[in-house]
Short mmCIF file of C-alpha atoms and ligand atoms in Angstrom, two decimals:
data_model
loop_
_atom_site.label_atom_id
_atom_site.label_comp_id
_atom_site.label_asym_id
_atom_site.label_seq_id
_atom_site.Cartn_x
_atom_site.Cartn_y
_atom_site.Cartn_z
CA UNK A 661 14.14 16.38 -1.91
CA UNK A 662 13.49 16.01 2.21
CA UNK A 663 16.32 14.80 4.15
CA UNK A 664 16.59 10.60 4.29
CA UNK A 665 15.08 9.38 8.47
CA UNK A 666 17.32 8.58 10.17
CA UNK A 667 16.41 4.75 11.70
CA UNK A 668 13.63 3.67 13.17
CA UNK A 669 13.55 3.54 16.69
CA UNK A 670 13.05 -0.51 16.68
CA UNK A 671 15.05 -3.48 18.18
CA UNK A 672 17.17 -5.20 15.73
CA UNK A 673 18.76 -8.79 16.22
CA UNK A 674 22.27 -8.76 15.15
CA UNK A 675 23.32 -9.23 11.93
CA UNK A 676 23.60 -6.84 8.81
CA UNK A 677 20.77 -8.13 7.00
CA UNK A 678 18.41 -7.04 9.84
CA UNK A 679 19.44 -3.55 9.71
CA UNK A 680 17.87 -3.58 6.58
CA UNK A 681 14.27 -5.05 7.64
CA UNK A 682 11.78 -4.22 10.37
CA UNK A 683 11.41 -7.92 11.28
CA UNK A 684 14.60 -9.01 13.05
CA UNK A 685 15.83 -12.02 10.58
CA UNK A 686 16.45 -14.42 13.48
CA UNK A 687 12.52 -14.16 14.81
CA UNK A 688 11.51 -14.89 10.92
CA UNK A 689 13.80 -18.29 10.45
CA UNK A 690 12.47 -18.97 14.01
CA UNK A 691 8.50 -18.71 13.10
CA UNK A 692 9.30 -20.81 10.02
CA UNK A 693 11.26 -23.53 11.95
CA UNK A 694 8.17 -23.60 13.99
CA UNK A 695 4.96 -23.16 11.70
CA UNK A 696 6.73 -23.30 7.85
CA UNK A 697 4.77 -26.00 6.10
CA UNK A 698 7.62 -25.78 2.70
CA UNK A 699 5.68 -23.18 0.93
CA UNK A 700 6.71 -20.07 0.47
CA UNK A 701 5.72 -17.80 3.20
CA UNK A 702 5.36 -14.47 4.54
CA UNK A 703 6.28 -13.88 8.24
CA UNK A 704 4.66 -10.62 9.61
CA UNK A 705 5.06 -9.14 12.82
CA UNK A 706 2.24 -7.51 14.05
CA UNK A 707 4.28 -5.88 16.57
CA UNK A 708 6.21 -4.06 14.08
CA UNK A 709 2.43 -3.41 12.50
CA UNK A 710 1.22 -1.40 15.17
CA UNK A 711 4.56 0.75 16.32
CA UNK A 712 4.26 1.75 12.40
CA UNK A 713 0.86 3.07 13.03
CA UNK A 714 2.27 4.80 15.94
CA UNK A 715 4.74 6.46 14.13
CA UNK A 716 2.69 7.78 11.23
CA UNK A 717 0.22 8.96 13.65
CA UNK A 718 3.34 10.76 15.24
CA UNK A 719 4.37 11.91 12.30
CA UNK A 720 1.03 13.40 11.10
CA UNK A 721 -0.58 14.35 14.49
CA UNK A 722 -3.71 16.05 12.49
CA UNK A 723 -4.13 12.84 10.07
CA UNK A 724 -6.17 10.33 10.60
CA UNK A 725 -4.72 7.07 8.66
CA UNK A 726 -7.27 5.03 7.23
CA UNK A 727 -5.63 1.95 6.39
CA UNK A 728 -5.38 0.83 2.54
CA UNK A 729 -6.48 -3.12 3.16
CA UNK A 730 -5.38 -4.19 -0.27
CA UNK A 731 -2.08 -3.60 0.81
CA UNK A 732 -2.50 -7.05 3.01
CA UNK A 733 -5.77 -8.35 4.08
CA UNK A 734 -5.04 -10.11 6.61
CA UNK A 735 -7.54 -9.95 9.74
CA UNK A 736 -4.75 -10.15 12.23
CA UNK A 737 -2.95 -7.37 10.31
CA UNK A 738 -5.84 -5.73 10.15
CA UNK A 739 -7.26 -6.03 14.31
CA UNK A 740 -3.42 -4.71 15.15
CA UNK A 741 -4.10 -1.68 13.15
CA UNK A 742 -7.99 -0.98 14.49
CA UNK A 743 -6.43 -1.89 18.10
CA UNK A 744 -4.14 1.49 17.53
CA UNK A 745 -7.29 3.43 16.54
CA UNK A 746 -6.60 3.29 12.85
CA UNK A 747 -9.68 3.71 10.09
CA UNK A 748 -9.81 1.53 6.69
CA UNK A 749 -9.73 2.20 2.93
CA UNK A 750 -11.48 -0.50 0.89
CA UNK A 751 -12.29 -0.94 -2.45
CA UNK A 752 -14.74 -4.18 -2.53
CA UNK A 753 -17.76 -5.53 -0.79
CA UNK A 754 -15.32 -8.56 0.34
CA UNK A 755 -13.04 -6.00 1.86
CA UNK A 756 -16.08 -4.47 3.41
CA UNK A 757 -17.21 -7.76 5.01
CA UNK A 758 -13.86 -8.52 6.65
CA UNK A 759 -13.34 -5.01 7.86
CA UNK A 760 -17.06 -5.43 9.45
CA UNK A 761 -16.45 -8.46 10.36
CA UNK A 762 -13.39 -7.36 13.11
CA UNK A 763 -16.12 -5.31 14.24
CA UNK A 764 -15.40 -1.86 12.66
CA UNK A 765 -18.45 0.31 12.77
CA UNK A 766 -19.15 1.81 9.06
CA UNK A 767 -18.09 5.10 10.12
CA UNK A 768 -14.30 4.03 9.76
CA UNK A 769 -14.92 3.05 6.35
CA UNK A 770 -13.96 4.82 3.43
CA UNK A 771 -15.10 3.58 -0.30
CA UNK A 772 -12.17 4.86 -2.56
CA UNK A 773 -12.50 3.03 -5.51
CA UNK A 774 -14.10 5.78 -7.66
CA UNK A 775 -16.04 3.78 -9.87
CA UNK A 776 -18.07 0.49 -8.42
CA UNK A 777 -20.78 -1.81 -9.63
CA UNK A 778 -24.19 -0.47 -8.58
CA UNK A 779 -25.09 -3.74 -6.44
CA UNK A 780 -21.84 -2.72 -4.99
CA UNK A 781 -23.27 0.78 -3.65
CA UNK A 782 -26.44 -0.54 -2.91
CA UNK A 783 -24.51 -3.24 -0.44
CA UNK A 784 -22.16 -0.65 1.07
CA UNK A 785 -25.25 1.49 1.45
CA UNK A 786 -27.02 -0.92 3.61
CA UNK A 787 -24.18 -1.74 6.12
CA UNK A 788 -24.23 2.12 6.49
CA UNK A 789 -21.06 3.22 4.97
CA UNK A 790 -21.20 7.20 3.99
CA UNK A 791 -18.10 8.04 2.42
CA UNK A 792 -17.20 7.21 -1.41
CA UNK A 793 -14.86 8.25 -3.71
CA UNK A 794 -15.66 9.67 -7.24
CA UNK A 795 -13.75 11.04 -10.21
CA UNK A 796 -16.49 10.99 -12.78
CA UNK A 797 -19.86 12.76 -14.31
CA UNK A 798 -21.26 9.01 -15.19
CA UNK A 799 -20.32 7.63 -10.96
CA UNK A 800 -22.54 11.01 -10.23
CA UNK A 801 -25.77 9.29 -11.30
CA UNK A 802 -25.86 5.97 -9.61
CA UNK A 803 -25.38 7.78 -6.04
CA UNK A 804 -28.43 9.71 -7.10
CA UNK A 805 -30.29 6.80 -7.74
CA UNK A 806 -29.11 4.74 -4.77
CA UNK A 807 -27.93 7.02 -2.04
CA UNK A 808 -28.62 10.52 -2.42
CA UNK A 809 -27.19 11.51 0.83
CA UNK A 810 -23.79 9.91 0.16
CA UNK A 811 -20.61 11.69 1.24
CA UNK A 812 -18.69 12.15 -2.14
CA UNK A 813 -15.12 13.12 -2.38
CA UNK A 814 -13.73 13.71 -5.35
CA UNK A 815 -10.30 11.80 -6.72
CA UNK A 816 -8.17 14.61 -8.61
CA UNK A 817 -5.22 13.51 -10.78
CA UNK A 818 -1.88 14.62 -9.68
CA UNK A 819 1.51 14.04 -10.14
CA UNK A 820 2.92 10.35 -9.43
CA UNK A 821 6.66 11.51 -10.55
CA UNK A 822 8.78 9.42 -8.73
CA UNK A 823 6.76 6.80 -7.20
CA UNK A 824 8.45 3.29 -8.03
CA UNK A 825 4.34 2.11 -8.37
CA UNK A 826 2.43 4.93 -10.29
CA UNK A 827 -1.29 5.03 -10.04
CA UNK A 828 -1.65 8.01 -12.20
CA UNK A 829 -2.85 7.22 -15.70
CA UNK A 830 -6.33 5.27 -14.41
CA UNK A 831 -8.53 7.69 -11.68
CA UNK A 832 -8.54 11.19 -11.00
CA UNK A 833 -10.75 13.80 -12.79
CA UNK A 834 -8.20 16.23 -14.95
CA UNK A 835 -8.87 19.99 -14.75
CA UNK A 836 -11.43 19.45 -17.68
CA UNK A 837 -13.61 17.31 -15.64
CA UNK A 838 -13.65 18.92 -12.66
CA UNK A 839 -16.52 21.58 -13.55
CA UNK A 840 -18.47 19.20 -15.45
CA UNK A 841 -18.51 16.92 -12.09
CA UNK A 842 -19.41 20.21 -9.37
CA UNK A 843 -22.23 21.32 -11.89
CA UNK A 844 -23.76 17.73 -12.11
CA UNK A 845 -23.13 17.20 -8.29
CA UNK A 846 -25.12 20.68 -8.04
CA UNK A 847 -27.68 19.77 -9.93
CA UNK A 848 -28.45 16.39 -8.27
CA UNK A 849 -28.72 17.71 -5.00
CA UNK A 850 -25.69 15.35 -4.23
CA UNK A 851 -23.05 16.03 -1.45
CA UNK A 852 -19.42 16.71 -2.86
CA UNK A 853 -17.76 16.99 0.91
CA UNK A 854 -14.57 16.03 0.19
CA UNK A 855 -11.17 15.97 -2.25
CA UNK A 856 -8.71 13.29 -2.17
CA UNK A 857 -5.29 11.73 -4.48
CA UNK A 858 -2.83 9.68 -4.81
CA UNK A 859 0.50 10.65 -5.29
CA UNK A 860 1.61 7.31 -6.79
CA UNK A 861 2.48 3.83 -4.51
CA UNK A 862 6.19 3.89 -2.72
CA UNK A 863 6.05 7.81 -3.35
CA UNK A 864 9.87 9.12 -2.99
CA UNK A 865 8.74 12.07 -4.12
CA UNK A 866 7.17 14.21 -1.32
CA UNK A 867 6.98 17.33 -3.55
CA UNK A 868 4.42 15.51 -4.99
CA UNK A 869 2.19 15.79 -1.71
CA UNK A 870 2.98 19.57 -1.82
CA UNK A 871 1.69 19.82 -5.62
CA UNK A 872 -1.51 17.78 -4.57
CA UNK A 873 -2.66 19.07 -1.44
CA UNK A 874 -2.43 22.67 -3.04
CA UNK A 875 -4.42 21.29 -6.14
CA UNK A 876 -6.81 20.16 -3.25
CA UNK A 877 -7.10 23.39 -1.75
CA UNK A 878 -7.95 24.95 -5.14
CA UNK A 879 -10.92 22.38 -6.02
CA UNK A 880 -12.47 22.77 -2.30
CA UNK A 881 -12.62 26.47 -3.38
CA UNK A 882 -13.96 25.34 -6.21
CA UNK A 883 -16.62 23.64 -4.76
CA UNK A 884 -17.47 26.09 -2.09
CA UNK A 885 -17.86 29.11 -4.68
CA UNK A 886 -20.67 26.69 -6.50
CA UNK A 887 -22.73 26.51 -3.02
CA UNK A 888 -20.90 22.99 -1.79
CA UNK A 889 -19.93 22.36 1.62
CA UNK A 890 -16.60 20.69 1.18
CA UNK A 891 -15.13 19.01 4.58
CA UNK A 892 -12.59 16.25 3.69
CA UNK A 893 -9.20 16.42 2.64
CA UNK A 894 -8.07 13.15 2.24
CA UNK A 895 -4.00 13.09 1.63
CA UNK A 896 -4.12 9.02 0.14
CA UNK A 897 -1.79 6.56 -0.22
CA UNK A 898 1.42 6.20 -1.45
CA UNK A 899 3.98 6.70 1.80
CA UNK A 900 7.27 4.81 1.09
CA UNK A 901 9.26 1.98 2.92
CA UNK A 902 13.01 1.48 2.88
CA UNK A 903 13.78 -0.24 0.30
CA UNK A 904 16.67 -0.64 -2.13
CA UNK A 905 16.60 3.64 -3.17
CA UNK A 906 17.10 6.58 -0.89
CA UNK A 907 13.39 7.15 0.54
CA UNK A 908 12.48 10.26 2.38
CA UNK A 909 11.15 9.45 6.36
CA UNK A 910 7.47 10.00 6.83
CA UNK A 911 8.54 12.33 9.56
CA UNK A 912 9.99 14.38 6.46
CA UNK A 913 6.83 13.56 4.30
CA UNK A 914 4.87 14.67 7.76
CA UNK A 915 6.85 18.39 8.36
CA UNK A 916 5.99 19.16 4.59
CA UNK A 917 2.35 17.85 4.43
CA UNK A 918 1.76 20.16 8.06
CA UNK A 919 3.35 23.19 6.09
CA UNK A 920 0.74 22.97 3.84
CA UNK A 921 -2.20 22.12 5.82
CA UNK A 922 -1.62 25.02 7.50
CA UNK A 923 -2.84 26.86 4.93
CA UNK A 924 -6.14 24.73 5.16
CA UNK A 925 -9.62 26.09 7.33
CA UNK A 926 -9.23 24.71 10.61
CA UNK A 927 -12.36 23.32 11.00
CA UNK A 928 -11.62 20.69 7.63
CA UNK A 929 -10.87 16.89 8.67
CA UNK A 930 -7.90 15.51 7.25
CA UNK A 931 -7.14 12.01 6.45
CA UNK A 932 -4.63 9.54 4.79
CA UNK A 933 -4.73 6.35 3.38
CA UNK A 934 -1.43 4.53 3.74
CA UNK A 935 -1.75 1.19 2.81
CA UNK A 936 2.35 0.02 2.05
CA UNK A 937 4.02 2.22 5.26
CA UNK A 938 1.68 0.30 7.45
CA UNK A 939 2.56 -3.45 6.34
CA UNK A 940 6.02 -3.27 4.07
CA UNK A 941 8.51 -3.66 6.61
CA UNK A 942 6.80 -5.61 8.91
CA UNK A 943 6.64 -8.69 6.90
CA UNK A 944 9.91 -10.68 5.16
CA UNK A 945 8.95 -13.27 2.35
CA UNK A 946 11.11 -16.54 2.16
CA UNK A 947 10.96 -18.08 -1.24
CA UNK A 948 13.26 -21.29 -1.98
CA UNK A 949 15.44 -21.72 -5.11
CA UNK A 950 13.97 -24.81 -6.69
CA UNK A 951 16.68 -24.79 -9.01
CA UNK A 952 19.79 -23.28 -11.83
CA UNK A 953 20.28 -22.99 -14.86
CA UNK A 954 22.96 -21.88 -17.31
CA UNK A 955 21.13 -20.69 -20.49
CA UNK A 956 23.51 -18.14 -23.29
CA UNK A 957 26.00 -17.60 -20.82
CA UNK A 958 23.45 -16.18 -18.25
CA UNK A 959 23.06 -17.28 -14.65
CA UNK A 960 19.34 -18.46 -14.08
CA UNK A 961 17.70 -19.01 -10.29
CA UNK A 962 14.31 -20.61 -10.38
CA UNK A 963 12.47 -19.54 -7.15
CA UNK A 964 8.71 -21.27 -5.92
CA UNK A 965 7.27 -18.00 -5.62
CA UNK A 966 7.33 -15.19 -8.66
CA UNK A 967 5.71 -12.49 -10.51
CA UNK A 968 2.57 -14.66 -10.08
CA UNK A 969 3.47 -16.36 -6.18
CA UNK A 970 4.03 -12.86 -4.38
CA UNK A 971 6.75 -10.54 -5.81
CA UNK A 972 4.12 -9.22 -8.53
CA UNK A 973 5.61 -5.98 -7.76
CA UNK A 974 9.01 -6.49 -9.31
CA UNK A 975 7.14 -6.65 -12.80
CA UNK A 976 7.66 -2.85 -12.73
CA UNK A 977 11.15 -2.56 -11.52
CA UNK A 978 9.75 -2.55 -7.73
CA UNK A 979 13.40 -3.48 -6.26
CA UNK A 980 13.66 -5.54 -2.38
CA UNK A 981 16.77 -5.91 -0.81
CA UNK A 982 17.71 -9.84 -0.16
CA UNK A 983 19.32 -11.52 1.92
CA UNK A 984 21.18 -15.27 0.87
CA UNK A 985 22.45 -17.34 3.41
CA UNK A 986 25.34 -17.87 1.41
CA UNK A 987 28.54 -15.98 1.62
CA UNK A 988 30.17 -16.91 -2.24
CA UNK A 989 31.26 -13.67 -4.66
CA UNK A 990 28.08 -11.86 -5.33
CA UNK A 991 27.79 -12.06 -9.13
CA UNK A 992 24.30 -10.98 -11.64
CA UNK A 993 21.99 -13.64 -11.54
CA UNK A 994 18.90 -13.63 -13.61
CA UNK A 995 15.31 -14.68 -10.70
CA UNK A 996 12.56 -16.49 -12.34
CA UNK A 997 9.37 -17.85 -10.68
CA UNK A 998 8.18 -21.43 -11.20
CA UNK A 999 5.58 -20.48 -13.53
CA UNK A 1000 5.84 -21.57 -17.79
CA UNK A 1001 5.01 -17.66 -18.19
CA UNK A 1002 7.67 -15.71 -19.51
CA UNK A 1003 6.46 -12.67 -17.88
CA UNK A 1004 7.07 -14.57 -14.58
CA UNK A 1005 10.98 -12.89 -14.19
CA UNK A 1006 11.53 -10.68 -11.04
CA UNK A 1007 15.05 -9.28 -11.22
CA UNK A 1008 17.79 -8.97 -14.05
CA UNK A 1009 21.49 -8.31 -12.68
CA UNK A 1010 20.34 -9.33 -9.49
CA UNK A 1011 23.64 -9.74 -7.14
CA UNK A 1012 23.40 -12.73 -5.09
CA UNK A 1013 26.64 -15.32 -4.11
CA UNK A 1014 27.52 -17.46 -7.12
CA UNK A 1015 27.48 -20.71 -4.62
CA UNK A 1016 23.51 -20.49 -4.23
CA UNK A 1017 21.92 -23.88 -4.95
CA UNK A 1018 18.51 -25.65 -5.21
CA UNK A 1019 17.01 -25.90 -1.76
CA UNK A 1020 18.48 -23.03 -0.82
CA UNK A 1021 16.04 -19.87 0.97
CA UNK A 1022 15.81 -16.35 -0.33
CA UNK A 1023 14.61 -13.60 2.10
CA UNK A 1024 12.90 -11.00 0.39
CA UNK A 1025 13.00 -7.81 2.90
CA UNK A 1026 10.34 -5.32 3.72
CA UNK A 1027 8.08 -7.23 1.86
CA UNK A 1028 4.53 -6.89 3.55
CA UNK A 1029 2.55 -5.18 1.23
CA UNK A 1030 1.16 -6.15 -2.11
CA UNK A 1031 2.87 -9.83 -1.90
CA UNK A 1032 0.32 -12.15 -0.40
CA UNK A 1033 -2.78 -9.95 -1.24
CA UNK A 1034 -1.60 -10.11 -5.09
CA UNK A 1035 -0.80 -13.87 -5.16
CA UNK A 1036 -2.43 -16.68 -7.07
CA UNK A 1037 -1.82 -19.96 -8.17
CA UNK A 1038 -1.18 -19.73 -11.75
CA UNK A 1039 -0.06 -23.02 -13.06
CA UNK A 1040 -0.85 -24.63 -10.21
CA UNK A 1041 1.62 -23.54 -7.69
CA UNK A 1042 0.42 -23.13 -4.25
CA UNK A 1043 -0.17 -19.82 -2.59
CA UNK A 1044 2.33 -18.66 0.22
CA UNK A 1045 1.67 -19.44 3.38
CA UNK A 1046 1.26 -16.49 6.47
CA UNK A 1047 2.62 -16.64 9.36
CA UNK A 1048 1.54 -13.77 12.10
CA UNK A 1049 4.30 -13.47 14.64
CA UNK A 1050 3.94 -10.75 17.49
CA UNK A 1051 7.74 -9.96 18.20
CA UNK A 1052 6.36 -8.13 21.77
CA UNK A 1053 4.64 -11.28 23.02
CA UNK A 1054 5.74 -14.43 21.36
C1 PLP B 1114 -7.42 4.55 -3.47
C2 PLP B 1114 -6.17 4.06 -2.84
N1 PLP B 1114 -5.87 4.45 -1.59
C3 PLP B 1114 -4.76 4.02 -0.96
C4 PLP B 1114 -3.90 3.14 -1.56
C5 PLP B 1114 -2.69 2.68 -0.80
O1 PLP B 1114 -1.53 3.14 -1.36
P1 PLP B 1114 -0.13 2.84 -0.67
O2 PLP B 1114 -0.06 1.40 -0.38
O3 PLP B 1114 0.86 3.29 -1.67
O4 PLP B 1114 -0.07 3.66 0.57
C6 PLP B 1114 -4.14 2.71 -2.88
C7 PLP B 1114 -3.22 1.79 -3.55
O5 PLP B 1114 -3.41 1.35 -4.66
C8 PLP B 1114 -5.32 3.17 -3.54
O6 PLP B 1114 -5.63 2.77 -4.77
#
């Protein structure tokens, strides 16, 4: 395992809970004195958005991030990041239209959901996007069909060992596929110029970037000895935030993934995806405890926003650090959303102060990504509210 970073270069307000969030906790209770309508929210500083684009760029000098957008779609996130020059990863024709829509010319856009609808292609075709990810035989066909001169770059499974959010298990043509998918390329005149994985969401594990990349460098040989003209590497997703766990720095992540490019042609362009290191810790999500309960003995909080209102991550053990603006013994409390659905629990053992109450407000740190974009409003409950703070200007 790579050394932990040491912090982040960033002005902090005082106070210990902000040493654990990129948004300084004082500018977040300010923006919801302000603009908080009683829902919960998410506060994001786009400030803190663009210095993290900075820093992976700094960290990856020969890496061009493309930005994930389902990590959080929203089109002031999403200007900050073009403003710093960054590309975008999208997996939809929505996400298409709201990416164009900021102005980003097609040639920033990368397609990496291997397998889409065909009136899918044929719309990203006609807006002029070129690059689109594959991992199957079957995908093959509709390119040839709808856009023969496609850039194709194929998803390869990899390790996700040690990612809190695997993504292995779904995409990513196994060693047994791979031929299959070069010889049908081959024989539909269709362009394989690329490779590209994912290592797993919140990736702790950056020997898994190590296995990957050199799994990479075997398909593009691959592809070259069957008369391809492979061009892409793209490195995906998956770089982690501080959150609860030790977490490697992507300046650590960086080092290792340079070792190994190095070992790369030159003349090869090499992008990332990062969808989570962009947005995580620029955003803190305030849900309210709507009420306790004793039930067998067990300490019970009820929060307005759950599994289904914003923390759908914690249904797999994805762990945020809190902060309670109470200062009673810290005992295990059980955090439930407001939802009838029994799936709808975020944390066992959670440690919070015994003396929380109804009414009381819950920050939820580092939460940016993956909390608004996956909310709904099961049962009725609204959706969180965003509020866009720029910690620079404001
Ligand atoms: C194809 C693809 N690229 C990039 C990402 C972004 O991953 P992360 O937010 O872990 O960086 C995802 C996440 O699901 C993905 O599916």
């Amino acid at each position: 395992m790579l050394q932990a970073s040491p912090a982040a270069q960033w002005p902090a307000a005082p106070g210990e809970a902000d040493a654990r969030c990129g948004v300084p906790l004082a500018r977040v209770k300010q923006a919801l004195a302000r603009f908080g309508d009683g829902r919960p929210a998410l506060v994001i500083d786009v400030a803190r958005v663009r210095y993290n684009a900075r820093r992976f760029a700094a960290a990856m000098p020969s890496v061009r991030p493309h930005y994930a957008v389902k990590a959080n779609s929203d089109r002031r996130v999403l200007q900050a990041l073009a403003q710093q020059g960054v590309g975008f990863e999208i997996a939809s024709s929505t996400e298409l239209d709201l990416v164009r829509s900021i102005g980003v010319p097609a040639a920033e856009i990368l397609y990496s959901n291997p397998v889409r609808a065909t009136d899918a292609i044929e719309y990203a075709a006609r807006r002029g996007v070129e690059w689109y990810a594959i991992d199957c035989v079957q995908e093959l066909g509709k390119f040839a069909a709808l856009k023969p001169d496609a850039k194709l770059y194929l998803r390869i499974e990899t390790s996700n060992e040690g990612s809190d959010w695997p993504l292995s298990g779904k995409f990513g043509a196994g060693e047994a596929d791979i031929d299959p998918i070069i010889e049908e390329a081959v024989r539909l005149k269709l362009d394989v110029a690329g490779v590209t994985f994912h290592v797993g969401s919140q990736c702790r594990n950056p020997e898994n970037w190590r296995t990957a990349t050199r799994s990479a460098r075997a398909v593009f040989e691959r592809l070259t000895r069957a008369g391809l003209r492979p061009r892409l590497l793209d490195l995906g997703g998956g770089y982690p935030v501080q959150l609860t766990e030790a977490t490697p720095s992507i300046e650590a992540i960086g080092t290792l993934i340079g070792q190994e490019l190095a070992q790369f042609n030159r003349d090869i362009e090499v992008i990332a995806e990062p969808g989570r290191f962009m947005v995580a810790d620029a955003g803190c999500f305030v849900a309210h405890v709507i009420g306790t309960a004793l039930r067998h003995g067990q300490r019970w909080m009820h929060w307005d926003a759950g599994v289904f209102g914003g923390l759908f991550e914690t249904i797999d053990g994805l762990r945020y650090n809190l902060h309670a603006e109470r200062d009673g013994v810290r005992v295990p409390w059980y955090v439930a959303g407001p939802t009838c659905d029994s799936v709808d629990v975020c944390m066992r053992d959670q440690l919070l102060p015994e003396n929380i109450v109804e009414g009381d407000s819950i920050y939820v740190l580092n939460a940016g990504a993956y909390t608004t974009a996956c909310a709904s409003q099961f049962n009725g409950f609204a959706l969180p509210q965003v509020i866009v703070i720029d910690t620079r200007t404001d």
